[in-house]
XYZ file of C-alpha atoms in Angstrom:
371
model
C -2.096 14.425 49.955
C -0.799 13.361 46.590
C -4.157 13.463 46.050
C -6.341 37.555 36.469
C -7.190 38.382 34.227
C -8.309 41.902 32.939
C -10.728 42.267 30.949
C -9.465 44.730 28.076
C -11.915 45.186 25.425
C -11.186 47.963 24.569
C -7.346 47.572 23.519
C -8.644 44.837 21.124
C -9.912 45.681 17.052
C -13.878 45.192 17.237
C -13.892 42.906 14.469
C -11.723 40.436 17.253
C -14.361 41.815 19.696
C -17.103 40.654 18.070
C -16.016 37.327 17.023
C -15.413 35.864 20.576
C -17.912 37.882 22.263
C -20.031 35.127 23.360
C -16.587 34.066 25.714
C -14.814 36.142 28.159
C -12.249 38.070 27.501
C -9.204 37.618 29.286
C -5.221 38.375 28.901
C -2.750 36.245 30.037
C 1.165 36.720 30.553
C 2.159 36.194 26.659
C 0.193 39.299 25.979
C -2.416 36.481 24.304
C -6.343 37.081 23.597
C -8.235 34.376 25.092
C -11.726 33.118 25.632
C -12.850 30.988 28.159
C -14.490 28.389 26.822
C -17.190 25.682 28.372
C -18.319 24.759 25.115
C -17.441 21.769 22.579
C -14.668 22.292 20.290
C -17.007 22.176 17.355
C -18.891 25.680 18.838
C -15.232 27.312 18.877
C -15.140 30.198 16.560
C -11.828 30.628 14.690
C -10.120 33.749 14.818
C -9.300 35.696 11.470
C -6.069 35.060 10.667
C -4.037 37.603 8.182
C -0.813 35.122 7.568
C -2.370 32.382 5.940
C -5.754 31.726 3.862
C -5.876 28.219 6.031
C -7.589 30.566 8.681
C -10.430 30.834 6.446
C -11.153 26.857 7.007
C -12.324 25.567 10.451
C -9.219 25.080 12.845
C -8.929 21.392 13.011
C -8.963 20.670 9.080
C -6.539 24.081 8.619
C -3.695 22.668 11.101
C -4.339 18.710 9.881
C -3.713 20.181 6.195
C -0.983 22.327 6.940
C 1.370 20.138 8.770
C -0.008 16.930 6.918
C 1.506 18.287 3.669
C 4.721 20.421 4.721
C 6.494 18.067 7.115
C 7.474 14.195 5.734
C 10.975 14.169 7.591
C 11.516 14.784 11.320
C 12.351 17.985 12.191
C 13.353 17.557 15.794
C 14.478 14.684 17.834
C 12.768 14.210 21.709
C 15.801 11.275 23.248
C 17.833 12.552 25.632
C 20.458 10.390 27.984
C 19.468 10.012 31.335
C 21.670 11.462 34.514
C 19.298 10.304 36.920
C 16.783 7.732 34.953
C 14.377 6.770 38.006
C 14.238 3.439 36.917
C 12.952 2.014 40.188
C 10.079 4.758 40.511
C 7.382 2.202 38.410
C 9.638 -0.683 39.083
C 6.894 -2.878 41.016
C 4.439 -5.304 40.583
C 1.715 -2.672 40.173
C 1.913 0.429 38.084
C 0.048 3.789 39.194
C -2.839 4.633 37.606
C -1.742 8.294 37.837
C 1.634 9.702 37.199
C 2.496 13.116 38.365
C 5.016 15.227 36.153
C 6.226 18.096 37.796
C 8.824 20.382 35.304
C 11.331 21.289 38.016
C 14.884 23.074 37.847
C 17.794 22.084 40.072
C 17.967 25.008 42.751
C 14.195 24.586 43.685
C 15.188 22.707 46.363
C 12.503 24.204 48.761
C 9.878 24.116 46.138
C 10.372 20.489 46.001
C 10.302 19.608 49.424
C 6.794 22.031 49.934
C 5.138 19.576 47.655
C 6.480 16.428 48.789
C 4.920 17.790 52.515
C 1.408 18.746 51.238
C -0.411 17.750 48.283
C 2.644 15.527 46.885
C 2.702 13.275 50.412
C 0.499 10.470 49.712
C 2.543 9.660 46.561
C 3.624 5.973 47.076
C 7.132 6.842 46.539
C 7.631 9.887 48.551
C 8.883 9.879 51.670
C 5.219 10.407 53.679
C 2.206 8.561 52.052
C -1.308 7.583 53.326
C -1.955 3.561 52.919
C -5.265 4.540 50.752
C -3.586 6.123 48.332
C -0.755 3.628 48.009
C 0.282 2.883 44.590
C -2.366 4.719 42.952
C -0.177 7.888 42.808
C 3.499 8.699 42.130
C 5.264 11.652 42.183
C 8.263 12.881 39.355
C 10.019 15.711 39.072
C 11.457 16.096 35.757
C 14.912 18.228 35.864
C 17.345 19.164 33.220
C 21.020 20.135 32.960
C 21.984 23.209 33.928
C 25.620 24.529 35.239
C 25.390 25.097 39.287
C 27.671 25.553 42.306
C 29.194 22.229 43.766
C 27.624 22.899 47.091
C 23.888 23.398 45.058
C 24.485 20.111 43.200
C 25.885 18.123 46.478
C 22.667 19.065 47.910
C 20.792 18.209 44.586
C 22.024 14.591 45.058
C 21.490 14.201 48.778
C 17.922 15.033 48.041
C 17.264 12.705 44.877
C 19.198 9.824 47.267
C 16.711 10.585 49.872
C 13.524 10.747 47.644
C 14.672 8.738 44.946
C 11.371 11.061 43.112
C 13.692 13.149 40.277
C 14.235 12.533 36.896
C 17.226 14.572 35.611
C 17.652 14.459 31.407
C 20.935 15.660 29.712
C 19.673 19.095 27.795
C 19.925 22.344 28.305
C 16.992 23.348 31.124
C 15.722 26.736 29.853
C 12.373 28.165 29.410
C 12.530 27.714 25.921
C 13.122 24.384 26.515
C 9.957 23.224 28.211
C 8.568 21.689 25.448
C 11.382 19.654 25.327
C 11.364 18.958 28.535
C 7.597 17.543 28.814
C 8.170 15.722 26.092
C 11.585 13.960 26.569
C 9.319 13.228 30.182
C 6.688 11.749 27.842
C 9.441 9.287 26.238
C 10.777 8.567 29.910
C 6.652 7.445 30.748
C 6.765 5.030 27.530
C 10.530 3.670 27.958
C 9.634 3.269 32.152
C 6.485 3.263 32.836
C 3.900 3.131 30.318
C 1.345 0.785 32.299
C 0.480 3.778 34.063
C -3.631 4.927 33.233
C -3.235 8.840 32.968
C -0.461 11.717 33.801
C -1.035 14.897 35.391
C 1.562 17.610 34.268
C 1.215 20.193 37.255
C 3.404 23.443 37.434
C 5.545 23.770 40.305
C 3.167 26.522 41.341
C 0.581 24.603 41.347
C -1.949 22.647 43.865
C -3.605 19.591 43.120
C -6.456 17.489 45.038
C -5.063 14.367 44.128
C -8.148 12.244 45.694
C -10.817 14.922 44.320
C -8.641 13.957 41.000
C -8.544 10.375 41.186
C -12.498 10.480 41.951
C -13.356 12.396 38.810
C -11.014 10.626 36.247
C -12.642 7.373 37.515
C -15.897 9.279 36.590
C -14.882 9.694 32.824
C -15.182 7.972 29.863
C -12.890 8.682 26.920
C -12.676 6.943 23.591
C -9.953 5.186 21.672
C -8.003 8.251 20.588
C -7.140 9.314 23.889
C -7.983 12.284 26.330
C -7.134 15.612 27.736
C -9.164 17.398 30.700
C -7.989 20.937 31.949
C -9.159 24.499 31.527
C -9.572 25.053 27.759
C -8.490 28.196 26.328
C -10.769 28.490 23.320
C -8.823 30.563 21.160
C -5.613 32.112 22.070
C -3.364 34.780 20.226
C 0.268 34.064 19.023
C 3.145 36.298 20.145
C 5.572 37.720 18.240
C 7.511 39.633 20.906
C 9.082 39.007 24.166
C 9.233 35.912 26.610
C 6.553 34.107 24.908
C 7.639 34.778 21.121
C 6.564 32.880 18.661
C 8.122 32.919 15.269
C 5.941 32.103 12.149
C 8.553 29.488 11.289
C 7.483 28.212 14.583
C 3.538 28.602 14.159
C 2.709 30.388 11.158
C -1.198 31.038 11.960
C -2.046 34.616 14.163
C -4.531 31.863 16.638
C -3.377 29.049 18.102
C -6.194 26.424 18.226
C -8.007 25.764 21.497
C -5.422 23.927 24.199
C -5.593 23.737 28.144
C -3.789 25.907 30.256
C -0.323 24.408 31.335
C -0.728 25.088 34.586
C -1.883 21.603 35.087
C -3.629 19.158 33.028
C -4.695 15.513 32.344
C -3.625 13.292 29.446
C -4.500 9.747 28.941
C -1.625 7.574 28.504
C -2.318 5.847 25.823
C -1.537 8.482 23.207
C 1.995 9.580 25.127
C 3.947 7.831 22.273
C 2.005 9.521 19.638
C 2.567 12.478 20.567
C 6.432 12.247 20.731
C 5.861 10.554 17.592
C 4.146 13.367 15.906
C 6.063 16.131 17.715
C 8.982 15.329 15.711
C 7.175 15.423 12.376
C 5.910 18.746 13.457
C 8.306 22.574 14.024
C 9.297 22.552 17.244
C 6.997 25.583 19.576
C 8.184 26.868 22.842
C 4.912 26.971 23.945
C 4.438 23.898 25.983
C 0.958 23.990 26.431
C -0.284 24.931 23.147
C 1.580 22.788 21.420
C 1.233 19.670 23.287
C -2.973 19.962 24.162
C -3.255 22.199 20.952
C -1.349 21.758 18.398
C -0.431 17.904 19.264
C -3.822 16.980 19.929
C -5.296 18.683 16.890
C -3.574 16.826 14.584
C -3.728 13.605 16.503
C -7.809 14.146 16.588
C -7.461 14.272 20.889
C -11.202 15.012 22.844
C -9.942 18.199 24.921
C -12.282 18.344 27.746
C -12.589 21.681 29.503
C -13.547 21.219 33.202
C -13.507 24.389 35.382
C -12.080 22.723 38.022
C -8.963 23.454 37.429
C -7.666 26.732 37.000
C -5.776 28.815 35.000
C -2.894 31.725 35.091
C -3.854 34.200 37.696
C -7.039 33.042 38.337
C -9.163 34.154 41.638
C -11.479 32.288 43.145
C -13.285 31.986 46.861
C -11.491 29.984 49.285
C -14.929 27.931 49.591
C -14.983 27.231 46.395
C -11.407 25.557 46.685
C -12.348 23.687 49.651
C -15.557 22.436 47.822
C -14.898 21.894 44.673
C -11.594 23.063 42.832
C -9.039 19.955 41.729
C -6.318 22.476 40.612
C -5.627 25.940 41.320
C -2.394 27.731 40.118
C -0.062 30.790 41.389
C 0.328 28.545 45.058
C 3.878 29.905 46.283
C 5.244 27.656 49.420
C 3.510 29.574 52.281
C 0.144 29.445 50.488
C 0.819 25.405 49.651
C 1.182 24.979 53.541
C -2.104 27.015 54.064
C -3.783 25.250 51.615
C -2.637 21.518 52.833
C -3.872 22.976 56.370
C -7.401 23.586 54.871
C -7.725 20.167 53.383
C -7.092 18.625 56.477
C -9.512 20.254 58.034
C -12.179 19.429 55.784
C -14.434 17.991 58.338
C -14.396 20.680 60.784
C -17.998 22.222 60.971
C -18.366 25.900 59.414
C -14.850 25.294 57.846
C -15.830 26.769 54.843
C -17.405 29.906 56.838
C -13.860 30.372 58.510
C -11.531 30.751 55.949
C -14.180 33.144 54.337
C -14.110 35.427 56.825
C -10.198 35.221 57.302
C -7.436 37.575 56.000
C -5.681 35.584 54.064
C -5.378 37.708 50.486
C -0.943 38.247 52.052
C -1.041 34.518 52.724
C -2.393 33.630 49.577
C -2.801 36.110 46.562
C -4.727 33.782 44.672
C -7.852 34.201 46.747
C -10.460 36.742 46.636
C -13.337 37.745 49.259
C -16.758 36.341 49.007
């Protein structure tokens, strides 16, 4: 259908300890101190943070000043020319009400095609779709430029001729380039289809219930300035090393301010183009999901809804609780995604959810645990 962390208190100054100790303490990859967080954004206790007096204000009015007062020119651009522009993909009479951008490379061929087969299928332009969902849903994958064999990008074109779902963007497709890349897809939504009601980002490692999704954003209210709903990290420490560096230049504050996990999350379209907008009035930070649900939507004055139905990095959870409940989990590689689209159809079986408790299934998919 289209439809973990350890805790290590210990490692951690007490004075951080104490601060965020009504949260739990978790670690992600970046090497990051995080909190899960089920309360408002208002409850969110700032870190301390040793660069900057700004920490010593509340979160929102620190960031708002800061970049409010610095930046007046823009200090990067978000066009890019289009290889492959996927002009025809919102083309119709009737515009989804949810888009699906999936940040792809060129040689995940298989990846691709696992998604298009399970959860991806009932997207109304993919190649196997389920009348219900018709036109509701459609499925992009957003690809950059990126210097391959001729045999990888014969086969890259065969499969965008046959889908006619990929939306390749002339930049440079690295990791620290994934900012970019969601954005420039956020100026592709407004130029082609910005009719469209919300937009799921989803990981290619992800796994979305894309009816359980539809059902609860029909559910939701949100206001004039726009909406986010994922898992909210409630405060989250900067890098300054490795993969996930961070340079103050960058983000000059030790915290980042709450954001959702990238793994997959929900924005309201209306605010796309003010995003872009503001992005380029703002330093450009690798960190695609803190800067676009955190940074972005702090200074744009976004409701970030936390909603523990989705997931975040590394994440375990029951396989009941997936079958029941869950609209996102994460860390799905493409034998687990067919598992997983084999459990949703079989829903309505009696004592499913009994079954797949009781099965071995930890090789098949690491991202379950045991009841």
């Amino acid at each position: 259908m289209c439809i973990n962390y350890e805790t290590e208190e210990s490692s951690f100054p007490f004075e951080i300890i104490k601060i965020i100790s009504k949260g739990t303490i978790v670690r992600d990859k970046r090497s990051q101190l995080v909190t899960d967080i089920s309360r408002s954004p208002s409850d969110v206790e700032m870190a301390p943070d040793q660069y900057t007096r700004l920490s010593q204000v509340s979160g929102v009015r620190a960031i708002k000043a800061f970049y409010s007062r610095v930046w007046k020119t823009k200090t990067t651009k978000y066009s890019a020319n289009f290889i492959l522009d996927g002009h025809h993909i919102c083309s119709n009479s009737t515009f989804p009400y949810l888009l699906i951008l999936i940040p792809s490379i060129i040689e995940n061929v298989d990846i691709r095609n696992s998604i298009r087969r399970t959860w991806g299928s009932v997207c109304a332009n993919s190649t196997k779709t389920q009348s219900t969902f018709m036109n509701v849903s459609k499925l992009v994958f957003i690809v950059g430029n990126k210097p391959v064999s001729d045999e990888l990008n014969y086969v890259f074109r065969e499969e965008h001729a046959v889908h006619g779902d990929i939306v390749q963007a002339d930049f440079n497709d690295t990791f620290y380039n994934l900012t970019r890349k969601m954005l420039i897809a956020f100026n592709w939504v407004n130029k082609f289809c910005r009719n469209v009601q919300y937009i799921l980002k989803a990981d290619e490692d992800a796994f979305v219930h894309i009816p359980r999704l539809l059902m609860f954003l029909k559910s939701q209210k949100h206001d004039t300035n726009g909406v986010m709903y994922g898992y909210k990290y409630g405060s989250s420490r900067v890098s300054r090393f490795g993969k996930y560096k961070v340079s103050k230049d960058e983000f000059p504050r030790q915290y980042f301010p709450p954001y959702l996990s990238g793994t997959s999350y929900v924005i309201s379209s209306d605010i796309i183009l003010q995003l872009v907008t503001l992005a380029e009035y703002t330093p450009y930070c690798p960190i695609e999901d803190a800067f676009i649900t955190g940074i972005l939507a702090t200074i744009a004055g976004v409701s970030v809804q936390h909603s523990r139905r989705f997931t975040h990095l590394l994440e375990k959870i029951v396989p009941c609780e997936f079958v029941q409940n869950k609209i996102a989990v994460t860390g799905v590689n493409i034998q687990c995604r067919y598992f997983l689209w084999k459990l949703i159809m079989r829903m309505s079986e009696e004592n499913i959810c009994r079954q797949i408790s009781h099965s071995d299934i930890s090789t098949t998919c690491p991202i379950f645990m045991h009841e």
